[in-house]
Short mmCIF file of C-alpha atoms in Angstrom, two decimals:
data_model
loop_
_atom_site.label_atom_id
_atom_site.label_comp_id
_atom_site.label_asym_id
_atom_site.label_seq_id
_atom_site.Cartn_x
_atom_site.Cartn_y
_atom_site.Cartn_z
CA UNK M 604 26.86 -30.90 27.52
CA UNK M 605 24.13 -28.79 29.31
CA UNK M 606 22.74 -26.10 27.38
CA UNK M 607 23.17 -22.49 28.18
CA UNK M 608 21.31 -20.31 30.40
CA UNK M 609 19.42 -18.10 28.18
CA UNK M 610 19.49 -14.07 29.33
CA UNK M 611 16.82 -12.29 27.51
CA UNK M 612 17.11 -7.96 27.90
CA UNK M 613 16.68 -4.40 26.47
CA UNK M 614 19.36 -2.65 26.71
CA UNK M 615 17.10 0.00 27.49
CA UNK M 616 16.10 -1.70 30.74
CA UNK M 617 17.32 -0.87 34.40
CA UNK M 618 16.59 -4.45 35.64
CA UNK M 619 18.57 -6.30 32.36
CA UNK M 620 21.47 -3.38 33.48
CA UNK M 621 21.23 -5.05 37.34
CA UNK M 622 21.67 -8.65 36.01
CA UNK M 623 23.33 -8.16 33.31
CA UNK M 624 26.48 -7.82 36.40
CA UNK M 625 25.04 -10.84 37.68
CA UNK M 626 24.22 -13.39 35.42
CA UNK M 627 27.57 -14.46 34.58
CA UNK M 628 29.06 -15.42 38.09
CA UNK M 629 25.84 -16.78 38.87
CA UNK M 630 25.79 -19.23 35.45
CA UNK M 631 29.62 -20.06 35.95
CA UNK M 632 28.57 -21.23 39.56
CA UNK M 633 27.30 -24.12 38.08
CA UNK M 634 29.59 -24.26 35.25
CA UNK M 635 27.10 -23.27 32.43
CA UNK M 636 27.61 -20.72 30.05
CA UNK M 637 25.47 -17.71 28.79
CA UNK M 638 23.34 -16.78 25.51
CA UNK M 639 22.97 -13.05 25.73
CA UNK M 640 19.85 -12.21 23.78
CA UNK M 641 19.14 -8.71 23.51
CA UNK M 642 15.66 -7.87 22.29
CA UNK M 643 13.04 -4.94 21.62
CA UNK M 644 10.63 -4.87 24.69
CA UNK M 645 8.36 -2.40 22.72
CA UNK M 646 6.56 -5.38 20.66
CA UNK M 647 6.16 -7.23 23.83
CA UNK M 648 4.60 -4.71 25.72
CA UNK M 649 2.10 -3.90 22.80
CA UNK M 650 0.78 -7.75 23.02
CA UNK M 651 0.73 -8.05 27.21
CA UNK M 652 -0.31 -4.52 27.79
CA UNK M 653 2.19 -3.57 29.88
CA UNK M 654 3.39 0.09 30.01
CA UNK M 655 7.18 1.37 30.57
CA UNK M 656 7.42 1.02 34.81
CA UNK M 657 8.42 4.73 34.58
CA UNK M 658 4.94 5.54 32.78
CA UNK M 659 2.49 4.21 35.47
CA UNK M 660 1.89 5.85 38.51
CA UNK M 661 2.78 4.84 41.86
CA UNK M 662 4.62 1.68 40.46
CA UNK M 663 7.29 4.32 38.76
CA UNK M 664 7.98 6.27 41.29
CA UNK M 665 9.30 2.47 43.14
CA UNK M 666 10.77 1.88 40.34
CA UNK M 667 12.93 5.24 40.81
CA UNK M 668 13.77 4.59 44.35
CA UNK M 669 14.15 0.88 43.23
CA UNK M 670 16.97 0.60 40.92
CA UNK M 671 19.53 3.47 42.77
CA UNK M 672 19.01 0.86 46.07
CA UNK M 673 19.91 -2.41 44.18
CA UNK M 674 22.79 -1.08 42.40
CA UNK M 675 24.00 0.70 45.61
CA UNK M 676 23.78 -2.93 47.63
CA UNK M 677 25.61 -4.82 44.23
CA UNK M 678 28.15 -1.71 43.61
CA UNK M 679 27.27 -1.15 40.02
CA UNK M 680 27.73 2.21 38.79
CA UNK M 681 24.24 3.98 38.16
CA UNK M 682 22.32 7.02 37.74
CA UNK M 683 19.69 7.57 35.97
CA UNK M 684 19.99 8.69 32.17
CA UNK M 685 17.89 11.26 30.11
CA UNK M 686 15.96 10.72 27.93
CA UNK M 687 14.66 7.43 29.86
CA UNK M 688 13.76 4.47 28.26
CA UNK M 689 15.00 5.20 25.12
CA UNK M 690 14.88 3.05 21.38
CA UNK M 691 17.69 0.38 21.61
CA UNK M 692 17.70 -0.58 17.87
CA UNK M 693 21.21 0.54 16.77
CA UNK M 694 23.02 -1.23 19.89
CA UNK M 695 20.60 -4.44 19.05
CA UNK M 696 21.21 -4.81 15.66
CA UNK M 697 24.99 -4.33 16.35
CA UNK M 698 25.10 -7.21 18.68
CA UNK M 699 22.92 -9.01 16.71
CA UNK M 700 25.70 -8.79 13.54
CA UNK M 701 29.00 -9.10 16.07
CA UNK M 702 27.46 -12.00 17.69
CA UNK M 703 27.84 -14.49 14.18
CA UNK M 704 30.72 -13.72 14.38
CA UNK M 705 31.81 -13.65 17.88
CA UNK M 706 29.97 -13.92 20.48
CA UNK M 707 32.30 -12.99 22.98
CA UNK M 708 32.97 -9.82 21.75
CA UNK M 709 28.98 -9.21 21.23
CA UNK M 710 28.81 -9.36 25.21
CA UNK M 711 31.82 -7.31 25.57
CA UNK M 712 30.22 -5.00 23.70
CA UNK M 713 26.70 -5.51 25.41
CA UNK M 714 28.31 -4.35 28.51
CA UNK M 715 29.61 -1.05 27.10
CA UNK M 716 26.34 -0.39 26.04
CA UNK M 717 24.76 -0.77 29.44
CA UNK M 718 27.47 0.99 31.34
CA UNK M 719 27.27 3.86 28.43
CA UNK M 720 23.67 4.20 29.05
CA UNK M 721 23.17 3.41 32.74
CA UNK M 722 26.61 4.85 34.02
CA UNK M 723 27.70 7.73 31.86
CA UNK M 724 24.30 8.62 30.67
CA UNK M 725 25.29 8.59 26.64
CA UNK M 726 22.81 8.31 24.29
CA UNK M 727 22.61 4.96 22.76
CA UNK M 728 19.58 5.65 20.69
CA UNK M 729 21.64 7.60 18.58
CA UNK M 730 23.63 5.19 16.04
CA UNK M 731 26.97 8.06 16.18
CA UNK M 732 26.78 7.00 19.84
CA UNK M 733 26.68 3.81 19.62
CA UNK M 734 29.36 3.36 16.87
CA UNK M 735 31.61 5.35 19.15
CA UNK M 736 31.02 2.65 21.85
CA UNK M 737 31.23 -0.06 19.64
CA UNK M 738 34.51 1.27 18.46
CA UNK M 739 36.02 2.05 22.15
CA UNK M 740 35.49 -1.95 22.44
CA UNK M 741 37.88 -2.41 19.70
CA UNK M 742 35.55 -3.07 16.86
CA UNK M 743 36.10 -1.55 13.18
CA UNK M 744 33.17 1.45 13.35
CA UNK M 745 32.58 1.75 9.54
CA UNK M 746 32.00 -2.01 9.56
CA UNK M 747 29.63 -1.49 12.34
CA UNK M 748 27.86 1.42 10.98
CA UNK M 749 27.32 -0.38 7.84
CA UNK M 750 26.36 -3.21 9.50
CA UNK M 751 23.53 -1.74 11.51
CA UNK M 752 21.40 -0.21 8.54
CA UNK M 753 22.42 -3.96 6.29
CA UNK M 754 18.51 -4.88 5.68
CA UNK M 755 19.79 -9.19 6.17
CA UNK M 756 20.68 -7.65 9.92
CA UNK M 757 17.51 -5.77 10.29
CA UNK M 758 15.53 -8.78 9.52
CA UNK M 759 17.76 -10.87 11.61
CA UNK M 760 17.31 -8.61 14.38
CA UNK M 761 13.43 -8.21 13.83
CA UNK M 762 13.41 -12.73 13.68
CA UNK M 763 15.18 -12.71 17.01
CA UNK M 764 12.58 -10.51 18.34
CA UNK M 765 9.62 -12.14 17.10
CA UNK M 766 11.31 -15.47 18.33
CA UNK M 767 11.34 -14.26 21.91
CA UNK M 768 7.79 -13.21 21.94
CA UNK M 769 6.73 -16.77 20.65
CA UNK M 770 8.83 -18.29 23.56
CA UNK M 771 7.14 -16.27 26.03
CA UNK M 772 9.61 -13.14 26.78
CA UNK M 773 6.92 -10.73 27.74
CA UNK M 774 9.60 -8.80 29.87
CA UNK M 775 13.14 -8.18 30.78
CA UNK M 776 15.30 -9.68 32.07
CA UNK M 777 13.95 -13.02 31.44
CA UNK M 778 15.86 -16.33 31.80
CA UNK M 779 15.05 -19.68 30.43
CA UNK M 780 17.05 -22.66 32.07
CA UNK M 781 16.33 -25.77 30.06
CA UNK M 782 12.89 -24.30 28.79
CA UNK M 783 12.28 -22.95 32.47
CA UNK M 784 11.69 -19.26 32.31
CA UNK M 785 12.26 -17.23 34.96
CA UNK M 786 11.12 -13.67 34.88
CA UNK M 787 12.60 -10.36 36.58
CA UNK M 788 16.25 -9.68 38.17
CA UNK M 789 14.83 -10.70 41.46
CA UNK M 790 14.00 -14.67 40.42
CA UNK M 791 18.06 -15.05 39.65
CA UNK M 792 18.36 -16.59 43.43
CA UNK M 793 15.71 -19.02 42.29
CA UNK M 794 17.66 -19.69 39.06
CA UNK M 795 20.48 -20.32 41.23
CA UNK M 796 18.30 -22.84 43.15
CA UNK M 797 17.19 -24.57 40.08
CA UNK M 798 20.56 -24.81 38.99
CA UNK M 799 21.61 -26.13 41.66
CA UNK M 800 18.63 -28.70 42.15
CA UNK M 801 18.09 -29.38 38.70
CA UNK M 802 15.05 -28.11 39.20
CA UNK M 803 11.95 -29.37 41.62
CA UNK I 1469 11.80 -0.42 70.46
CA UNK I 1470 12.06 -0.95 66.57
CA UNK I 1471 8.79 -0.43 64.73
CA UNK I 1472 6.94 -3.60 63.53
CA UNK I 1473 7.67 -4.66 59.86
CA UNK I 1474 4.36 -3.72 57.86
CA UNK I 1475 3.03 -6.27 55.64
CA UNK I 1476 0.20 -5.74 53.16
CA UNK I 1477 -1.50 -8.00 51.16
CA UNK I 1478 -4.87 -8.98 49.77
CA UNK I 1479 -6.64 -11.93 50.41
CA UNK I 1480 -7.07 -12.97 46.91
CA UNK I 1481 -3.34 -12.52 45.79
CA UNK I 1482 -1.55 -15.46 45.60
CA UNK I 1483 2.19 -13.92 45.80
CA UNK I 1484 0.84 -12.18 49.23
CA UNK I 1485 -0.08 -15.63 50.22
CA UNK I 1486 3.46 -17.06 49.88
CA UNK I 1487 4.73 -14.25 51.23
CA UNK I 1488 2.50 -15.08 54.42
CA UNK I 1489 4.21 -18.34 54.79
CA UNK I 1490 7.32 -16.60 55.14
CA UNK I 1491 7.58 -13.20 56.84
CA UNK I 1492 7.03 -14.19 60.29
CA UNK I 1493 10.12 -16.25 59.93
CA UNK I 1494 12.10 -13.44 58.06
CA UNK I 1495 10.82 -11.08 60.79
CA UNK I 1496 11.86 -13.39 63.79
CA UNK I 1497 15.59 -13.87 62.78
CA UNK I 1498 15.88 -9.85 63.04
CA UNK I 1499 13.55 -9.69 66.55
CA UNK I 1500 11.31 -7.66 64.96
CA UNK I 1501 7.54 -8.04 64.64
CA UNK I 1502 4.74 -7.88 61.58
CA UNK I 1503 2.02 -5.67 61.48
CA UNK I 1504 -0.20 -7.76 58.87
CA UNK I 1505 -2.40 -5.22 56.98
CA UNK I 1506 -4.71 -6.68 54.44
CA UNK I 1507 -5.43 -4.53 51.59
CA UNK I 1508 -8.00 -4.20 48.59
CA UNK I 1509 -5.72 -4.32 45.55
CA UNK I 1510 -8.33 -3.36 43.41
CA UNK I 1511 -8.44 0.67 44.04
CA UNK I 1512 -4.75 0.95 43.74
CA UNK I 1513 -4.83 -1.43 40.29
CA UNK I 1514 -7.08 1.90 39.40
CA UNK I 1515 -4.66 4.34 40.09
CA UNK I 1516 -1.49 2.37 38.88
CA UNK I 1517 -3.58 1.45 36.02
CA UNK I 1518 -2.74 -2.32 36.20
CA UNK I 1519 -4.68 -5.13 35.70
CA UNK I 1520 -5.17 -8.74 37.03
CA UNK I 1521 -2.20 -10.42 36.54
CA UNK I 1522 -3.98 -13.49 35.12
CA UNK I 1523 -6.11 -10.97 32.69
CA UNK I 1524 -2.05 -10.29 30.96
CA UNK I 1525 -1.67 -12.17 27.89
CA UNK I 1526 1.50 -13.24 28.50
CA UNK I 1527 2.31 -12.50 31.74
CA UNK I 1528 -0.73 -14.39 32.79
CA UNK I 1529 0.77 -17.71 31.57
CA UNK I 1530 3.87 -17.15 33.45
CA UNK I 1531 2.17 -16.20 36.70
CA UNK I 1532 0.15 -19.16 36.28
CA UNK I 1533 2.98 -21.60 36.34
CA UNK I 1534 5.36 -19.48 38.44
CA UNK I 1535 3.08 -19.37 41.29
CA UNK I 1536 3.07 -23.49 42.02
CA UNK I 1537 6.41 -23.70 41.51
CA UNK I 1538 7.48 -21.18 44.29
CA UNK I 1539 4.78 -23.18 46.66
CA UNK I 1540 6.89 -26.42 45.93
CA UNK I 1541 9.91 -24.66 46.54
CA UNK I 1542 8.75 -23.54 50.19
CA UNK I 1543 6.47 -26.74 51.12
CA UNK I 1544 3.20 -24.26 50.95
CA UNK I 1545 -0.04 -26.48 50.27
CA UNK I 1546 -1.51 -24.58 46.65
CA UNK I 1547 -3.88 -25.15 44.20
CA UNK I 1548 -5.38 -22.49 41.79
CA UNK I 1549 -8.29 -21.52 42.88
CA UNK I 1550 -11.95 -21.05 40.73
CA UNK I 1551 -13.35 -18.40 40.61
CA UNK I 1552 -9.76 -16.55 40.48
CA UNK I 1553 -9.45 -13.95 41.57
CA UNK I 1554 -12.17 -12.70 44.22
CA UNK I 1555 -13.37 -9.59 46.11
CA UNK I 1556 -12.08 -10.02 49.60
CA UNK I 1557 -14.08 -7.96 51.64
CA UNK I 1558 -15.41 -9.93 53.90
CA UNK I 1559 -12.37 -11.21 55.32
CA UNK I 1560 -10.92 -7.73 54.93
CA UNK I 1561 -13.90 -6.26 57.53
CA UNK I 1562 -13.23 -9.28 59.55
CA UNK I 1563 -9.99 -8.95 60.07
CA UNK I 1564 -10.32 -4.81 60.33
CA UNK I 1565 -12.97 -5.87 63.20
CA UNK I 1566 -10.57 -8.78 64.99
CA UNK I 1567 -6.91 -6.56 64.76
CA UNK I 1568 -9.30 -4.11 66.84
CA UNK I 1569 -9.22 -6.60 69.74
CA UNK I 1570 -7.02 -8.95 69.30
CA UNK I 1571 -4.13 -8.35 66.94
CA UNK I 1572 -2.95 -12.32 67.22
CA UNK I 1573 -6.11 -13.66 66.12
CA UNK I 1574 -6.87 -11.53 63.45
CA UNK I 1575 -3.52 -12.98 62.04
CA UNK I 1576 -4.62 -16.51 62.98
CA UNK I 1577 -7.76 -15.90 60.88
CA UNK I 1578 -5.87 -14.12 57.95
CA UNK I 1579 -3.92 -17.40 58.08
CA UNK I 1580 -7.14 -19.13 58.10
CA UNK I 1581 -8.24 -17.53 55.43
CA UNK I 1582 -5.31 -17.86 52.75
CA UNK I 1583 -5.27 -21.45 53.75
CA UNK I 1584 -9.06 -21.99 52.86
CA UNK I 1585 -8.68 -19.98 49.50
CA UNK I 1586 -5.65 -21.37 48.09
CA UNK I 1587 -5.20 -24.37 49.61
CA UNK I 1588 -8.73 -25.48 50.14
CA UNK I 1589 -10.13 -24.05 46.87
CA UNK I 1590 -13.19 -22.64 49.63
CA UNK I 1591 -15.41 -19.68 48.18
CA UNK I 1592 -13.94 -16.58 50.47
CA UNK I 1593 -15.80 -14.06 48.54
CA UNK I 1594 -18.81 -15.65 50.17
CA UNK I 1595 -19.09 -13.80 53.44
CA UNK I 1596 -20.71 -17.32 54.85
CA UNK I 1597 -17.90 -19.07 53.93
CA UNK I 1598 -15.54 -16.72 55.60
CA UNK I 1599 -17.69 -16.37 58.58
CA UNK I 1600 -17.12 -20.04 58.91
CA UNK I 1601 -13.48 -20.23 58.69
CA UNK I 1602 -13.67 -17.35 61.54
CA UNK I 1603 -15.80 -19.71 63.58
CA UNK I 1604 -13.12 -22.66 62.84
CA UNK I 1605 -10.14 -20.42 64.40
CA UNK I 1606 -12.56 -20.06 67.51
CA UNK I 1607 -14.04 -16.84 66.57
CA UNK I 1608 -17.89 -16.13 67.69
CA UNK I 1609 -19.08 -16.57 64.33
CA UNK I 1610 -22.75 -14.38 65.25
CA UNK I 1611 -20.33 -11.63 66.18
CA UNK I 1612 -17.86 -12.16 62.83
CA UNK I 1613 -21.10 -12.01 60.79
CA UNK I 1614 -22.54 -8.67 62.17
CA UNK I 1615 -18.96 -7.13 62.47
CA UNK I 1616 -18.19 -7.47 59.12
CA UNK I 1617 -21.56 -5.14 58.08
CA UNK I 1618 -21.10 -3.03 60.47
CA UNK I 1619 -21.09 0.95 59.10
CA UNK I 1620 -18.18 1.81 61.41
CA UNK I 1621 -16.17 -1.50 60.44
CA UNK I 1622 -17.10 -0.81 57.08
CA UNK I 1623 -15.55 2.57 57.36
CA UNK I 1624 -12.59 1.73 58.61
CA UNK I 1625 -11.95 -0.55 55.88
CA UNK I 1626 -12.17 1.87 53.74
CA UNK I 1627 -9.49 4.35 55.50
CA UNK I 1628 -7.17 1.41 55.68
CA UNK I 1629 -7.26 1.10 51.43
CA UNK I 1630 -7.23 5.04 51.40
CA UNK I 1631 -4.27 5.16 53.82
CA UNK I 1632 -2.27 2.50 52.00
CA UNK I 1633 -2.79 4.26 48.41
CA UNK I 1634 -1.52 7.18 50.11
CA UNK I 1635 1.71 5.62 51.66
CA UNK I 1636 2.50 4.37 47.99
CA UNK I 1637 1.14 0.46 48.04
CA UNK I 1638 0.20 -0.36 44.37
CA UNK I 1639 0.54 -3.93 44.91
CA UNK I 1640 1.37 -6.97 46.65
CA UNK I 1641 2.43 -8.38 48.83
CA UNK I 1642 3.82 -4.73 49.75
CA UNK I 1643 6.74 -4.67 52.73
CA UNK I 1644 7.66 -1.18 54.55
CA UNK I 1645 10.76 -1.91 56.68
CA UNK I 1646 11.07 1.11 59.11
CA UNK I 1647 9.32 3.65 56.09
CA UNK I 1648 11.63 1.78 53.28
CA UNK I 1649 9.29 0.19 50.78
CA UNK I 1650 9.76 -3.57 49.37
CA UNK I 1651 7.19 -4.86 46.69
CA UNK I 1652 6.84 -8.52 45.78
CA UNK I 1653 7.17 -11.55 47.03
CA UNK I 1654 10.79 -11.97 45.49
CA UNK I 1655 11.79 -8.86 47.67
CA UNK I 1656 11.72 -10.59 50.98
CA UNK I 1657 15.60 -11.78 50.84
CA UNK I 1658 16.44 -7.88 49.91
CA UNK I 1659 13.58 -6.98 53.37
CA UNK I 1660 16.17 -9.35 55.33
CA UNK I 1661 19.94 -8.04 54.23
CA UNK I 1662 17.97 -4.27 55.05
CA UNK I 1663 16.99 -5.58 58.39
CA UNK I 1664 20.68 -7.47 58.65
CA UNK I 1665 22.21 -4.08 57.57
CA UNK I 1666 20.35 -1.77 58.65
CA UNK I 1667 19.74 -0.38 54.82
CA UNK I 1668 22.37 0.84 52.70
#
């Protein structure tokens, strides 16, 4: 049984948002499934050096026009939220406790988060927030509130983070397909190639 | 008559170099033409504050193994090259000096060049050695090697960086499809649904 494609984000992150609407047709094209992996791109960036796109010149201001223009050509709802990029840690260590339990819920609820964020502009770094949208997905919003200050999920959550940085995840979205990582939204035509190759 | 596609690169960047195996092509199926444009990454890496990518822990690694594996997708001839990277100005005043007279072989010797450097492993930042891969294209090498110290040349090297800092090119390869901007090599399927479109 071939493993599944791994999907590394922040749900913070414009480019996770784009494939995050992507990934899924693309993996069920070759009839594998998905690991959603949410993660905290802040530790990442501390070790590589790299700055939030929207904090370097030049590259930001691409970045800006960037986004709009792929969603536009995928028709995924956008616009661009304030404050921007904002701490993700209440919507990550809700997935993180929803997904032992049931992982297809966790992605359900991943996606509200994004389109919360990236299409209605809420803000998910507030835990109220994010409770509410956990809730509007049909989960129990005590036991998620609870759930996201519980210091076994907080360590969980801080493990899974640490784990991707030891496997490489300097950025999001990042894809491994059997061990082969693929970084950015725009290398998910090449993981469709490998896919379909088996690699080369 | 639709403006030529404008594609900038640097000598010493390998993404520009795949990209140069494939934007003629990309350009041809939409009857348009490319206006090659070598850059020097290195003032707008000031500006944008980036680095190298191969000086990014992390992100380093990745590029390092990402690279080959797009050349073996494509059938481009690649092997890293040492020292990596280079300063480029030597073939950058060469080509300034060719595109002056004879905008087909300046391309032949930017050709010329990315073959020698990252498929021939030859010393480009050694304005000998890039005089001689002029002189293997057919170019006057006496000519090539007093061109490219030339103060005029020289100059206009330097208004070509200037001008592409100012038009927003803080890395490459960098794509401008009638004034709409495309960074990366990964961009060039998204250069050829604007061209197929006409944007969106």
């Amino acid at each position: 049984m071939p493993e599944p494609i791994d999907f590394y984000f922040d749900f913070s992150s414009p480019y996770s948002y784009v494939a995050a609407h992507r990934i899924e047709a693309l993996a069920q094209r070759h009839i594998r499934a998905v690991s959603w992996r949410p993660i905290l791109l802040g530790p990442a960036m501390q070790i590589s050096g790299n700055r939030p796109l929207v904090d370097q010149a030049m590259k930001g201001e691409y970045a800006t026009r960037d986004v709009p223009r792929l969603c536009r050509l995928y028709g995924i709802p956008f616009a661009w939220p304030t404050p921007f990029p904002v701490a993700t840690l209440a919507a990550m260590r809700g997935f993180t406790w929803l997904n032992e339990q049931n992982p297809d819920q966790a992605i359900a609820f991943a996606k509200a988060v994004f389109h919360a964020y990236f299409a209605d502009g809420r803000a998910i770094a507030d835990a109220a927030v994010t409770t509410a949208v956990a809730g509007e997905t049909g989960i129990d919003p005590d036991a998620f509130a609870a759930a996201i200050t519980d210091p076994t999920i907080k360590a969980r959550t801080k493990d899974a983070v640490d784990a991707s940085i030891k496997r490489g995840v300097f950025g999001v979205p990042f894809v491994f397909v059997d061990e082969e990582p693929f970084w950015g939204v725009d290398r998910l035509p090449l993981v469709d190639e490998w896919l379909a190759r088996g690699g080369w």
